[in-house]
Amino acid sequence: MFDVTILTQKEYVNPQNKDWYVNQIIKEDELLIEELKKHNLKVNRVNWDANYDWTKSKTVVVRAIWDYFNRFEEFVKWFNIAKTLTKFINNAALITWNIDKKYLIELETKGINIPQTLILKKGTNTPLGEQMKKLEAHDFVLKPTISGAARHTYRLNYANLNQIERIFKKLIANEDLMLQVFQQNIMDYGELSLMCFNGKYSHAVKKMAKEGEFRVQDDFGGSVEQYNPTKSEIQFAETVMNHCLLLPTFGRVDIFYDNLNQLALGEVEVIEPELWLRYNKKAANKMANAIALQLKKS
């Protein structure tokens, strides 16, 4: 019986060809496993779609399962079974809540500032151009409500509407989408990611898009650097964490300054967030302590 199973995807288990991307994923898991073992916990590491008896793990800590949104139906089928056989950290109900970015609307009702956002339901017949008029802006971002790594994320305006409208019709036939007002400050000044354990700030990074790009992910050439947030930025992130469905054991809050230069939430990530543990000597220890505390409660 394992106390903790670190959940990853198949490509990151004993890979034959390790590049920088795979190496950093493995490094993150190694840092966490080392700290968990200091709590006398028995730990293993398994890909989510492995032929594995999940009753052999007391808890599962979800890490780099960065293929789940491309295999969503398969993942949900697996998850619905696995959560009856073992416990998840973060909590399975919290994971379900966080998978669909419609949670942003819920957080907005609790006073969290987000970009102007429209949720476009699967199968809607209203043209994208008509939806854009509702937000009274000139530049927008379109993306699925269930996604990751900027999958099907498009910047659009009235000049390229016809091109994106064709893409929109294909996407909306199969899934819910969200339309948001484009935030220029993300391109100009970057996006801040604040890591929190049990709702308390740990460390932060700043993500910058490469020149001419609006997506900050490294898949699109984005860069990351360590960042020292202000008190107001920390307070904003901790407030977001405390307004989630349940208090996350671990998670990341992505924030930026909106078009009115006010702090705003991009997303809160508690499913399988990149946490940059390698950027902070104490971070893995803090995460392990949070997990160990949760284990004692369960």
Short mmCIF file of N, CA and C in Angstrom, two decimals, residues 16-93:
data_model
loop_
_atom_site.label_atom_id
_atom_site.label_comp_id
_atom_site.label_asym_id
_atom_site.label_seq_id
_atom_site.Cartn_x
_atom_site.Cartn_y
_atom_site.Cartn_z
N GLN A 16 12.62 7.50 -22.69
CA GLN A 16 13.89 7.13 -23.31
C GLN A 16 14.67 8.36 -23.75
N ASN A 17 13.96 9.34 -24.29
CA ASN A 17 14.61 10.56 -24.76
C ASN A 17 14.14 11.74 -23.92
N LYS A 18 15.03 12.23 -23.08
CA LYS A 18 14.69 13.34 -22.19
C LYS A 18 15.19 14.66 -22.77
N ASP A 19 14.26 15.58 -22.99
CA ASP A 19 14.66 16.93 -23.37
C ASP A 19 14.47 17.83 -22.15
N TRP A 20 14.71 19.13 -22.30
CA TRP A 20 14.60 20.04 -21.16
C TRP A 20 13.21 20.04 -20.56
N TYR A 21 12.20 19.88 -21.41
CA TYR A 21 10.81 19.93 -20.96
C TYR A 21 10.51 18.74 -20.06
N VAL A 22 10.88 17.55 -20.50
CA VAL A 22 10.65 16.34 -19.72
C VAL A 22 11.49 16.35 -18.45
N ASN A 23 12.73 16.82 -18.56
CA ASN A 23 13.61 16.86 -17.40
C ASN A 23 13.06 17.73 -16.28
N GLN A 24 12.44 18.85 -16.64
CA GLN A 24 11.92 19.72 -15.59
C GLN A 24 10.68 19.12 -14.92
N ILE A 25 9.90 18.36 -15.68
CA ILE A 25 8.74 17.68 -15.10
C ILE A 25 9.21 16.62 -14.10
N ILE A 26 10.19 15.84 -14.50
CA ILE A 26 10.73 14.80 -13.62
C ILE A 26 11.38 15.43 -12.39
N LYS A 27 12.09 16.52 -12.57
CA LYS A 27 12.74 17.22 -11.45
C LYS A 27 11.71 17.69 -10.43
N GLU A 28 10.61 18.25 -10.90
CA GLU A 28 9.55 18.72 -10.00
C GLU A 28 9.03 17.57 -9.14
N ASP A 29 8.76 16.43 -9.78
CA ASP A 29 8.24 15.27 -9.05
C ASP A 29 9.26 14.73 -8.07
N GLU A 30 10.53 14.72 -8.47
CA GLU A 30 11.58 14.23 -7.58
C GLU A 30 11.70 15.10 -6.34
N LEU A 31 11.61 16.40 -6.51
CA LEU A 31 11.68 17.32 -5.36
C LEU A 31 10.55 17.04 -4.38
N LEU A 32 9.34 16.85 -4.91
CA LEU A 32 8.19 16.60 -4.05
C LEU A 32 8.30 15.24 -3.36
N ILE A 33 8.67 14.22 -4.12
CA ILE A 33 8.80 12.87 -3.55
C ILE A 33 9.82 12.85 -2.43
N GLU A 34 10.94 13.53 -2.62
CA GLU A 34 11.98 13.58 -1.59
C GLU A 34 11.44 14.17 -0.30
N GLU A 35 10.65 15.23 -0.40
CA GLU A 35 10.10 15.87 0.79
C GLU A 35 8.99 15.03 1.42
N LEU A 36 8.19 14.36 0.61
CA LEU A 36 7.13 13.50 1.15
C LEU A 36 7.73 12.35 1.95
N LYS A 37 8.85 11.82 1.48
CA LYS A 37 9.50 10.70 2.18
C LYS A 37 10.04 11.12 3.54
N LYS A 38 10.32 12.41 3.73
CA LYS A 38 10.75 12.91 5.03
C LYS A 38 9.63 12.81 6.07
N HIS A 39 8.40 12.67 5.59
CA HIS A 39 7.25 12.46 6.47
C HIS A 39 6.98 10.97 6.68
N ASN A 40 7.94 10.15 6.29
CA ASN A 40 7.81 8.68 6.39
C ASN A 40 6.62 8.16 5.59
N LEU A 41 6.39 8.78 4.46
CA LEU A 41 5.31 8.35 3.57
C LEU A 41 5.87 7.47 2.47
N LYS A 42 5.15 6.44 2.14
CA LYS A 42 5.53 5.56 1.04
C LYS A 42 4.94 6.13 -0.24
N VAL A 43 5.80 6.43 -1.22
CA VAL A 43 5.39 7.18 -2.41
C VAL A 43 5.76 6.41 -3.67
N ASN A 44 4.86 6.44 -4.65
CA ASN A 44 5.20 5.94 -5.99
C ASN A 44 4.69 6.93 -7.04
N ARG A 45 4.96 6.65 -8.29
CA ARG A 45 4.63 7.57 -9.38
C ARG A 45 4.09 6.75 -10.55
N VAL A 46 2.87 7.08 -11.00
CA VAL A 46 2.16 6.26 -11.99
C VAL A 46 1.46 7.17 -12.99
N ASN A 47 1.42 6.75 -14.25
CA ASN A 47 0.62 7.50 -15.23
C ASN A 47 -0.87 7.17 -15.04
N TRP A 48 -1.72 8.15 -15.29
CA TRP A 48 -3.14 8.02 -14.96
C TRP A 48 -3.84 6.90 -15.73
N ASP A 49 -3.38 6.61 -16.94
CA ASP A 49 -4.02 5.58 -17.75
C ASP A 49 -3.30 4.24 -17.68
N ALA A 50 -2.52 4.05 -16.62
CA ALA A 50 -1.80 2.79 -16.44
C ALA A 50 -2.76 1.67 -16.02
N ASN A 51 -2.36 0.44 -16.25
CA ASN A 51 -3.10 -0.72 -15.75
C ASN A 51 -2.69 -0.90 -14.29
N TYR A 52 -3.37 -0.20 -13.40
CA TYR A 52 -2.94 -0.07 -12.02
C TYR A 52 -4.13 -0.22 -11.09
N ASP A 53 -3.92 -0.89 -9.97
CA ASP A 53 -4.96 -1.06 -8.95
C ASP A 53 -4.94 0.15 -8.03
N TRP A 54 -5.88 1.06 -8.22
CA TRP A 54 -5.88 2.31 -7.47
C TRP A 54 -6.23 2.13 -6.01
N THR A 55 -6.73 0.98 -5.63
CA THR A 55 -6.98 0.72 -4.20
C THR A 55 -5.67 0.54 -3.45
N LYS A 56 -4.56 0.39 -4.17
CA LYS A 56 -3.26 0.24 -3.54
C LYS A 56 -2.66 1.58 -3.12
N SER A 57 -3.36 2.67 -3.43
CA SER A 57 -2.90 4.01 -3.06
C SER A 57 -3.92 4.67 -2.14
N LYS A 58 -3.45 5.13 -0.98
CA LYS A 58 -4.36 5.82 -0.07
C LYS A 58 -4.81 7.15 -0.66
N THR A 59 -3.88 7.83 -1.31
CA THR A 59 -4.19 9.12 -1.92
C THR A 59 -3.43 9.28 -3.24
N VAL A 60 -4.00 10.08 -4.11
CA VAL A 60 -3.38 10.40 -5.39
C VAL A 60 -3.18 11.92 -5.46
N VAL A 61 -1.95 12.33 -5.75
CA VAL A 61 -1.64 13.75 -5.94
C VAL A 61 -1.43 13.98 -7.43
N VAL A 62 -2.30 14.75 -8.03
CA VAL A 62 -2.29 14.95 -9.48
C VAL A 62 -1.19 15.94 -9.87
N ARG A 63 -0.29 15.50 -10.74
CA ARG A 63 0.75 16.39 -11.21
C ARG A 63 0.66 16.56 -12.73
N ALA A 64 1.65 16.15 -13.49
CA ALA A 64 1.70 16.51 -14.91
C ALA A 64 0.89 15.55 -15.77
N ILE A 65 -0.44 15.66 -15.67
CA ILE A 65 -1.32 14.89 -16.57
C ILE A 65 -1.75 15.81 -17.71
N TRP A 66 -0.78 16.33 -18.42
CA TRP A 66 -1.04 17.42 -19.36
C TRP A 66 -1.56 16.95 -20.71
N ASP A 67 -2.06 15.72 -20.73
CA ASP A 67 -2.75 15.24 -21.92
C ASP A 67 -4.25 15.06 -21.70
N TYR A 68 -4.73 15.32 -20.47
CA TYR A 68 -6.12 14.98 -20.14
C TYR A 68 -7.14 15.76 -20.97
N PHE A 69 -6.83 17.01 -21.30
CA PHE A 69 -7.81 17.82 -22.03
C PHE A 69 -7.87 17.45 -23.50
N ASN A 70 -6.86 16.73 -23.99
CA ASN A 70 -6.92 16.21 -25.36
C ASN A 70 -7.56 14.83 -25.43
N ARG A 71 -7.76 14.21 -24.27
CA ARG A 71 -8.38 12.89 -24.19
C ARG A 71 -9.47 12.95 -23.13
N PHE A 72 -10.27 14.01 -23.21
CA PHE A 72 -11.12 14.36 -22.08
C PHE A 72 -12.15 13.28 -21.73
N GLU A 73 -12.82 12.75 -22.71
CA GLU A 73 -13.84 11.73 -22.42
C GLU A 73 -13.21 10.51 -21.77
N GLU A 74 -12.06 10.11 -22.27
CA GLU A 74 -11.33 8.98 -21.70
C GLU A 74 -10.90 9.29 -20.26
N PHE A 75 -10.41 10.51 -20.05
CA PHE A 75 -9.96 10.90 -18.72
C PHE A 75 -11.12 10.91 -17.73
N VAL A 76 -12.23 11.50 -18.11
CA VAL A 76 -13.38 11.59 -17.20
C VAL A 76 -13.88 10.20 -16.82
N LYS A 77 -13.91 9.30 -17.78
CA LYS A 77 -14.32 7.92 -17.49
C LYS A 77 -13.39 7.30 -16.46
N TRP A 78 -12.08 7.47 -16.66
CA TRP A 78 -11.11 6.95 -15.69
C TRP A 78 -11.27 7.62 -14.33
N PHE A 79 -11.39 8.94 -14.30
CA PHE A 79 -11.46 9.70 -13.06
C PHE A 79 -12.69 9.32 -12.24
N ASN A 80 -13.81 9.13 -12.90
CA ASN A 80 -15.04 8.78 -12.19
C ASN A 80 -14.94 7.42 -11.51
N ILE A 81 -14.13 6.55 -12.06
CA ILE A 81 -13.90 5.25 -11.42
C ILE A 81 -12.85 5.38 -10.32
N ALA A 82 -11.74 6.04 -10.64
CA ALA A 82 -10.61 6.14 -9.70
C ALA A 82 -11.01 6.83 -8.40
N LYS A 83 -11.87 7.85 -8.48
CA LYS A 83 -12.23 8.59 -7.26
C LYS A 83 -13.11 7.77 -6.31
N THR A 84 -13.64 6.64 -6.79
CA THR A 84 -14.37 5.73 -5.90
C THR A 84 -13.43 4.72 -5.23
N LEU A 85 -12.19 4.64 -5.72
CA LEU A 85 -11.24 3.65 -5.24
C LEU A 85 -10.16 4.24 -4.34
N THR A 86 -9.92 5.54 -4.47
CA THR A 86 -8.89 6.20 -3.69
C THR A 86 -9.28 7.66 -3.48
N LYS A 87 -8.54 8.36 -2.63
CA LYS A 87 -8.79 9.78 -2.39
C LYS A 87 -7.81 10.62 -3.20
N PHE A 88 -8.28 11.78 -3.63
CA PHE A 88 -7.46 12.69 -4.41
C PHE A 88 -7.08 13.91 -3.59
N ILE A 89 -5.86 14.38 -3.81
CA ILE A 89 -5.38 15.66 -3.29
C ILE A 89 -4.81 16.42 -4.49
N ASN A 90 -5.49 17.48 -4.90
CA ASN A 90 -6.65 18.12 -4.32
C ASN A 90 -7.90 17.24 -4.39
N ASN A 91 -8.88 17.59 -3.55
CA ASN A 91 -10.13 16.86 -3.45
C ASN A 91 -10.78 16.66 -4.82
N ALA A 92 -11.37 15.47 -5.03
CA ALA A 92 -11.97 15.15 -6.33
C ALA A 92 -13.07 16.13 -6.71
N ALA A 93 -13.87 16.58 -5.74
CA ALA A 93 -14.93 17.56 -6.05
C ALA A 93 -14.34 18.89 -6.49
#
